[in-house]
Amino acid sequence: MRMKNDSIDHKADLLKAIEYQRMIDRIKQIDTKSALEETLDRIRKREQKTAFMHVFRKVAAVLLVPLLCSTIALAYLSLRNSKPAFAASVIETVTPAGCRSRIVLPDGSIVWLNSGSRISYPNRFEGDSREVALEGEAFFKVKSDMKHPFYVNLSDKIKVMAHGTQFNISNYKHENTILMTLVSGAIDVYHGAKIQSALMPNEQCKYDRASGMFTNSTVNSTDYASWKDGKLVFHDTPLNVVLSQLSHRFNVKFRLHDRRRADYHVRATFENEDLHDMLQSLRSIIPIKWQDSPDMSGDNRRIIDLYID
């Protein structure tokens, strides 16, 4: 039994030896020089591929920046030239009688709105111009934009054009005149499509509704713009202008009964006084008397009858 087992073990060892010999024969058949060259060739190809990828990454990075910038620029131009999904809506702001308000327009321009006034404007300015409509009195501080002129549309087909400037407009329906007064910069006054006046600082264009005539004059612009700061400042100001400012401030209507002597001029500054105190101050300059009328104006304003002795 033992001899049989030894025979089996010798047979297994013999088979292993034969297998090892076959492996050695196969190894001897390998061309080591060719194998080395093949291995080196693979290494070179891998290095070339790595170098190519490195160069490719650099080139891609260089090309990507202008490509990205071009894409952004095209997208910006497309958005800029495209029309908005929704049309601009109109906003109307009304200042109650006896009050003042301050408004910032969509372009950053600032408007001070006087008592009993209203202004209409879009929630965003579109196209080549910026346009608003005014009824009453307002002081404008227009943000400069030479490519988009600023227009104020008034009654009687009158329009004021500015680029970036400060000016005051009085356009009350119940008054016989429209006053356009320039504080700084420059404005053009149009009647329809025709330019009527080009104003310089401290100049005023007056439109007479009855005659349809335009008149230019030199004024102190502070007399017509100080109301926005809560003051009334008059430098040798005609009495009718003073009464107009008082009527806007206190929502009253003056009836002057002696117009032949209405060419008085006033030098005064009012800030926190009430109407009675202001009239008393005027009385020290001009021989006037006044009394409340039992009547009311058509727009429900209190009427004060004013007499000059």
Short mmCIF file of C-alpha atoms in Angstrom, two decimals:
data_model
loop_
_atom_site.label_atom_id
_atom_site.label_comp_id
_atom_site.label_asym_id
_atom_site.label_seq_id
_atom_site.Cartn_x
_atom_site.Cartn_y
_atom_site.Cartn_z
CA MET A 1 0.00 0.00 0.00
CA ARG A 2 2.85 2.32 0.86
CA MET A 3 4.63 1.56 -2.44
CA LYS A 4 1.49 2.49 -4.32
CA ASN A 5 1.31 5.87 -2.62
CA ASP A 6 4.99 6.56 -3.33
CA SER A 7 4.38 5.80 -6.99
CA ILE A 8 1.56 8.34 -7.12
CA ASP A 9 3.72 11.03 -5.51
CA HIS A 10 6.56 10.43 -8.00
CA LYS A 11 4.10 10.72 -10.85
CA ALA A 12 2.80 14.08 -9.60
CA ASP A 13 6.34 15.41 -9.22
CA LEU A 14 7.13 14.29 -12.73
CA LEU A 15 4.12 16.14 -14.14
CA LYS A 16 5.13 19.33 -12.32
CA ALA A 17 8.66 19.05 -13.68
CA ILE A 18 7.33 18.64 -17.21
CA GLU A 19 5.12 21.76 -16.78
CA TYR A 20 8.05 23.79 -15.45
CA GLN A 21 10.16 22.72 -18.42
CA ARG A 22 7.44 23.86 -20.84
CA MET A 23 7.33 27.28 -19.14
CA ILE A 24 11.10 27.60 -19.43
CA ASP A 25 10.93 26.68 -23.11
CA ARG A 26 8.27 29.39 -23.71
CA ILE A 27 10.37 31.97 -21.89
CA LYS A 28 13.38 31.07 -24.02
CA GLN A 29 11.29 31.59 -27.14
CA ILE A 30 10.51 35.24 -26.15
CA ASP A 31 12.54 37.83 -28.07
CA THR A 32 13.63 40.04 -25.16
CA LYS A 33 14.93 42.77 -27.45
CA SER A 34 11.64 43.02 -29.29
CA ALA A 35 9.73 42.93 -26.03
CA LEU A 36 11.86 45.75 -24.66
CA GLU A 37 11.34 47.84 -27.79
CA GLU A 38 7.60 47.18 -27.67
CA THR A 39 7.46 48.23 -24.02
CA LEU A 40 9.47 51.40 -24.70
CA ASP A 41 7.21 52.18 -27.67
CA ARG A 42 4.14 51.91 -25.46
CA ILE A 43 5.76 54.23 -22.91
CA ARG A 44 6.58 56.80 -25.65
CA LYS A 45 3.03 56.70 -26.98
CA ARG A 46 1.64 57.19 -23.49
CA GLU A 47 3.99 60.16 -22.91
CA GLN A 48 2.99 61.69 -26.26
CA LYS A 49 -0.67 61.28 -25.38
CA THR A 50 -0.08 62.89 -21.99
CA ALA A 51 1.81 65.81 -23.59
CA PHE A 52 -0.96 66.25 -26.18
CA MET A 53 -3.61 66.37 -23.47
CA HIS A 54 -1.55 68.93 -21.54
CA VAL A 55 -1.24 71.16 -24.62
CA PHE A 56 -4.91 70.61 -25.45
CA ARG A 57 -5.93 71.77 -21.99
CA LYS A 58 -3.86 74.95 -22.37
CA VAL A 59 -5.29 75.70 -25.82
CA ALA A 60 -8.82 74.99 -24.61
CA ALA A 61 -8.34 77.34 -21.66
CA VAL A 62 -7.06 80.11 -23.96
CA LEU A 63 -9.93 79.66 -26.42
CA LEU A 64 -12.59 79.30 -23.75
CA VAL A 65 -12.19 82.84 -22.34
CA PRO A 66 -12.95 84.78 -25.55
CA LEU A 67 -15.64 82.25 -26.44
CA LEU A 68 -17.30 82.76 -23.06
CA CYS A 69 -17.01 86.56 -23.38
CA SER A 70 -18.52 86.45 -26.86
CA THR A 71 -21.39 84.32 -25.61
CA ILE A 72 -22.08 86.71 -22.73
CA ALA A 73 -21.90 89.73 -25.07
CA LEU A 74 -24.30 88.15 -27.54
CA ALA A 75 -26.69 87.26 -24.73
CA TYR A 76 -26.53 90.85 -23.40
CA LEU A 77 -27.20 92.35 -26.83
CA SER A 78 -30.04 89.93 -27.37
CA LEU A 79 -31.65 90.88 -24.06
CA ARG A 80 -31.02 94.58 -24.68
CA ASN A 81 -32.63 94.52 -28.11
CA SER A 82 -35.48 92.25 -27.17
CA LYS A 83 -38.79 93.72 -26.12
CA PRO A 84 -39.94 93.21 -22.52
CA ALA A 85 -42.54 90.57 -21.92
CA PHE A 86 -44.93 93.13 -20.43
CA ALA A 87 -45.66 96.68 -21.58
CA ALA A 88 -44.82 99.55 -19.24
CA SER A 89 -47.71 100.66 -17.05
CA VAL A 90 -48.59 104.28 -16.22
CA ILE A 91 -48.25 105.61 -12.68
CA GLU A 92 -50.15 108.70 -11.58
CA THR A 93 -49.21 110.58 -8.41
CA VAL A 94 -51.53 113.23 -6.99
CA THR A 95 -50.62 115.69 -4.23
CA PRO A 96 -53.62 116.81 -2.14
CA ALA A 97 -54.37 120.49 -1.65
CA GLY A 98 -52.11 122.13 0.91
CA CYS A 99 -49.46 119.38 0.68
CA ARG A 100 -46.20 118.73 -1.15
CA SER A 101 -44.58 115.46 -2.22
CA ARG A 102 -41.28 114.16 -3.56
CA ILE A 103 -41.07 111.47 -6.27
CA VAL A 104 -38.14 109.52 -7.71
CA LEU A 105 -38.74 108.57 -11.34
CA PRO A 106 -37.55 105.24 -12.88
CA ASP A 107 -34.42 106.90 -14.34
CA GLY A 108 -33.39 108.43 -11.00
CA SER A 109 -34.71 111.93 -11.76
CA ILE A 110 -36.38 113.66 -8.80
CA VAL A 111 -39.66 115.59 -8.88
CA TRP A 112 -41.14 117.78 -6.15
CA LEU A 113 -44.90 118.07 -6.63
CA ASN A 114 -46.71 121.12 -5.28
CA SER A 115 -50.17 121.37 -3.75
CA GLY A 116 -53.09 120.22 -5.90
CA SER A 117 -50.83 118.79 -8.64
CA ARG A 118 -50.57 115.50 -10.47
CA ILE A 119 -47.91 113.82 -12.58
CA SER A 120 -48.14 110.75 -14.83
CA TYR A 121 -45.14 108.62 -15.84
CA PRO A 122 -44.38 105.00 -16.86
CA ASN A 123 -43.02 102.48 -14.39
CA ARG A 124 -40.01 102.23 -16.73
CA PHE A 125 -38.82 104.47 -19.55
CA GLU A 126 -38.61 102.78 -22.96
CA GLY A 127 -37.47 103.88 -26.39
CA ASP A 128 -35.41 106.94 -27.24
CA SER A 129 -36.95 109.41 -24.77
CA ARG A 130 -38.26 109.84 -21.22
CA GLU A 131 -41.72 111.41 -21.03
CA VAL A 132 -44.00 112.54 -18.21
CA ALA A 133 -47.19 114.62 -18.07
CA LEU A 134 -47.81 117.39 -15.53
CA GLU A 135 -50.90 119.19 -14.33
CA GLY A 136 -50.20 121.75 -11.60
CA GLU A 137 -46.73 122.72 -10.39
CA ALA A 138 -43.53 120.73 -10.06
CA PHE A 139 -39.81 121.22 -9.66
CA PHE A 140 -37.67 118.83 -11.74
CA LYS A 141 -34.13 117.67 -11.11
CA VAL A 142 -33.49 115.63 -14.25
CA LYS A 143 -30.78 112.99 -14.35
CA SER A 144 -28.36 113.63 -17.22
CA ASP A 145 -28.75 111.33 -20.24
CA MET A 146 -27.83 112.88 -23.59
CA LYS A 147 -29.10 109.86 -25.52
CA HIS A 148 -32.57 109.96 -23.96
CA PRO A 149 -34.03 113.48 -23.71
CA PHE A 150 -36.54 114.21 -20.96
CA TYR A 151 -39.95 115.66 -21.93
CA VAL A 152 -42.63 117.21 -19.73
CA ASN A 153 -45.98 117.31 -21.52
CA LEU A 154 -48.25 120.19 -20.48
CA SER A 155 -51.64 121.49 -21.56
CA ASP A 156 -52.19 123.54 -24.74
CA LYS A 157 -49.79 121.28 -26.71
CA ILE A 158 -46.79 122.68 -24.82
CA LYS A 159 -43.80 120.46 -24.09
CA VAL A 160 -40.54 121.14 -22.23
CA MET A 161 -37.42 119.22 -23.26
CA ALA A 162 -34.31 118.74 -21.11
CA HIS A 163 -31.32 116.38 -20.87
CA GLY A 164 -30.04 116.91 -17.34
CA THR A 165 -31.06 120.11 -15.57
CA GLN A 166 -33.21 121.75 -12.88
CA PHE A 167 -36.34 123.76 -13.61
CA ASN A 168 -39.79 124.65 -12.29
CA ILE A 169 -43.10 124.47 -14.17
CA SER A 170 -46.44 125.93 -13.10
CA ASN A 171 -49.31 124.56 -15.18
CA TYR A 172 -52.51 124.96 -13.14
CA LYS A 173 -55.67 124.76 -15.21
CA HIS A 174 -57.39 127.51 -13.23
CA GLU A 175 -54.59 130.02 -13.96
CA ASN A 176 -54.28 132.08 -17.13
CA THR A 177 -50.58 131.44 -17.68
CA ILE A 178 -48.09 128.58 -17.84
CA LEU A 179 -44.70 129.44 -16.34
CA MET A 180 -41.49 127.57 -17.18
CA THR A 181 -38.51 128.76 -15.10
CA LEU A 182 -34.95 127.48 -15.48
CA VAL A 183 -32.66 127.14 -12.45
CA SER A 184 -29.64 125.41 -14.03
CA GLY A 185 -28.68 123.76 -17.30
CA ALA A 186 -30.84 124.43 -20.36
CA ILE A 187 -34.35 123.62 -21.57
CA ASP A 188 -36.27 124.01 -24.82
CA VAL A 189 -39.95 124.94 -24.91
CA TYR A 190 -42.04 123.48 -27.74
CA HIS A 191 -45.51 124.37 -28.96
CA GLY A 192 -46.55 121.36 -30.96
CA ALA A 193 -43.55 120.40 -33.09
CA LYS A 194 -42.15 123.95 -33.18
CA ILE A 195 -39.56 125.18 -30.70
CA GLN A 196 -40.64 128.47 -29.11
CA SER A 197 -37.86 129.21 -26.67
CA ALA A 198 -34.44 128.02 -25.49
CA LEU A 199 -33.93 129.09 -21.88
CA MET A 200 -30.77 129.79 -19.92
CA PRO A 201 -30.54 129.85 -16.08
CA ASN A 202 -32.71 132.51 -14.40
CA GLU A 203 -34.84 132.88 -17.51
CA GLN A 204 -38.56 132.25 -17.67
CA CYS A 205 -40.91 131.50 -20.52
CA LYS A 206 -44.53 132.54 -19.93
CA TYR A 207 -47.39 131.31 -22.07
CA ASP A 208 -50.62 133.32 -22.03
CA ARG A 209 -53.59 131.01 -22.59
CA ALA A 210 -55.87 133.82 -23.78
CA SER A 211 -53.58 135.30 -26.43
CA GLY A 212 -51.54 132.19 -27.21
CA MET A 213 -48.37 134.29 -26.92
CA PHE A 214 -44.99 133.28 -25.47
CA THR A 215 -42.89 135.82 -23.55
CA ASN A 216 -39.36 135.40 -22.20
CA SER A 217 -37.98 137.36 -19.26
CA THR A 218 -35.11 137.34 -16.76
CA VAL A 219 -36.16 136.40 -13.22
CA ASN A 220 -34.72 135.22 -9.93
CA SER A 221 -35.42 131.51 -10.18
CA THR A 222 -35.44 131.17 -6.37
CA ASP A 223 -38.74 133.07 -6.31
CA TYR A 224 -40.35 130.24 -8.27
CA ALA A 225 -38.57 127.21 -6.80
CA SER A 226 -38.16 127.82 -3.06
CA TRP A 227 -41.60 126.33 -2.32
CA LYS A 228 -40.12 122.81 -2.67
CA ASP A 229 -38.02 123.45 0.45
CA GLY A 230 -41.01 124.67 2.44
CA LYS A 231 -40.07 128.32 2.00
CA LEU A 232 -41.46 131.23 0.03
CA VAL A 233 -38.66 133.58 -0.98
CA PHE A 234 -39.46 136.74 -2.95
CA HIS A 235 -36.90 139.11 -4.45
CA ASP A 236 -38.75 142.11 -5.86
CA THR A 237 -41.47 139.69 -6.98
CA PRO A 238 -44.72 140.96 -8.57
CA LEU A 239 -47.72 140.85 -6.25
CA ASN A 240 -49.69 138.55 -8.55
CA VAL A 241 -46.87 135.96 -8.38
CA VAL A 242 -46.79 136.23 -4.58
CA LEU A 243 -50.54 135.68 -4.37
CA SER A 244 -50.26 132.71 -6.71
CA GLN A 245 -47.66 131.10 -4.44
CA LEU A 246 -49.81 131.74 -1.37
CA SER A 247 -52.86 130.26 -3.07
CA HIS A 248 -50.95 127.05 -3.83
CA ARG A 249 -49.51 126.81 -0.33
CA PHE A 250 -52.81 127.29 1.51
CA ASN A 251 -55.31 126.06 -1.10
CA VAL A 252 -57.16 129.38 -1.34
CA LYS A 253 -58.16 131.71 -4.15
CA PHE A 254 -57.47 135.45 -4.05
CA ARG A 255 -59.76 137.95 -5.75
CA LEU A 256 -57.85 141.18 -6.27
CA HIS A 257 -60.33 144.05 -6.61
CA ASP A 258 -57.99 146.86 -7.67
CA ARG A 259 -55.90 145.47 -10.50
CA ARG A 260 -54.80 148.93 -11.59
CA ARG A 261 -52.49 148.97 -8.60
CA ALA A 262 -51.47 145.31 -8.74
CA ASP A 263 -47.99 146.14 -10.03
CA TYR A 264 -46.55 146.18 -6.50
CA HIS A 265 -43.38 144.15 -5.91
CA VAL A 266 -42.54 142.21 -2.77
CA ARG A 267 -39.27 141.48 -0.94
CA ALA A 268 -39.88 138.91 1.79
CA THR A 269 -39.08 135.40 3.01
CA PHE A 270 -41.69 133.17 4.63
CA GLU A 271 -41.12 129.75 6.13
CA ASN A 272 -43.34 128.56 8.97
CA GLU A 273 -45.89 131.38 9.10
CA ASP A 274 -49.58 130.72 8.60
CA LEU A 275 -51.64 132.58 6.01
CA HIS A 276 -52.83 135.27 8.42
CA ASP A 277 -49.26 136.10 9.49
CA MET A 278 -48.11 136.26 5.87
CA LEU A 279 -50.91 138.64 4.93
CA GLN A 280 -50.06 140.80 7.94
CA SER A 281 -46.44 140.92 6.74
CA LEU A 282 -47.58 141.91 3.26
CA ARG A 283 -49.71 144.64 4.79
CA SER A 284 -46.55 146.25 6.18
CA ILE A 285 -45.25 146.51 2.60
CA ILE A 286 -48.42 147.10 0.59
CA PRO A 287 -51.58 148.93 1.75
CA ILE A 288 -53.91 145.95 1.51
CA LYS A 289 -57.05 144.79 3.28
CA TRP A 290 -58.72 141.40 3.00
CA GLN A 291 -61.77 139.49 4.06
CA ASP A 292 -63.12 135.99 3.60
CA SER A 293 -65.83 135.65 0.99
CA PRO A 294 -68.94 133.57 1.67
CA ASP A 295 -68.51 132.15 -1.83
CA MET A 296 -66.48 129.11 -2.78
CA SER A 297 -64.47 128.70 -5.96
CA GLY A 298 -65.47 126.20 -8.62
CA ASP A 299 -62.80 123.81 -7.33
CA ASN A 300 -64.04 124.17 -3.71
CA ARG A 301 -61.30 126.51 -2.56
CA ARG A 302 -61.78 129.19 0.04
CA ILE A 303 -62.00 132.67 -1.54
CA ILE A 304 -60.28 135.72 -0.04
CA ASP A 305 -61.18 139.18 -1.34
CA LEU A 306 -58.14 141.45 -1.42
CA TYR A 307 -58.33 145.25 -1.64
CA ILE A 308 -55.54 147.77 -2.19
CA ASP A 309 -56.11 151.17 -0.58
#
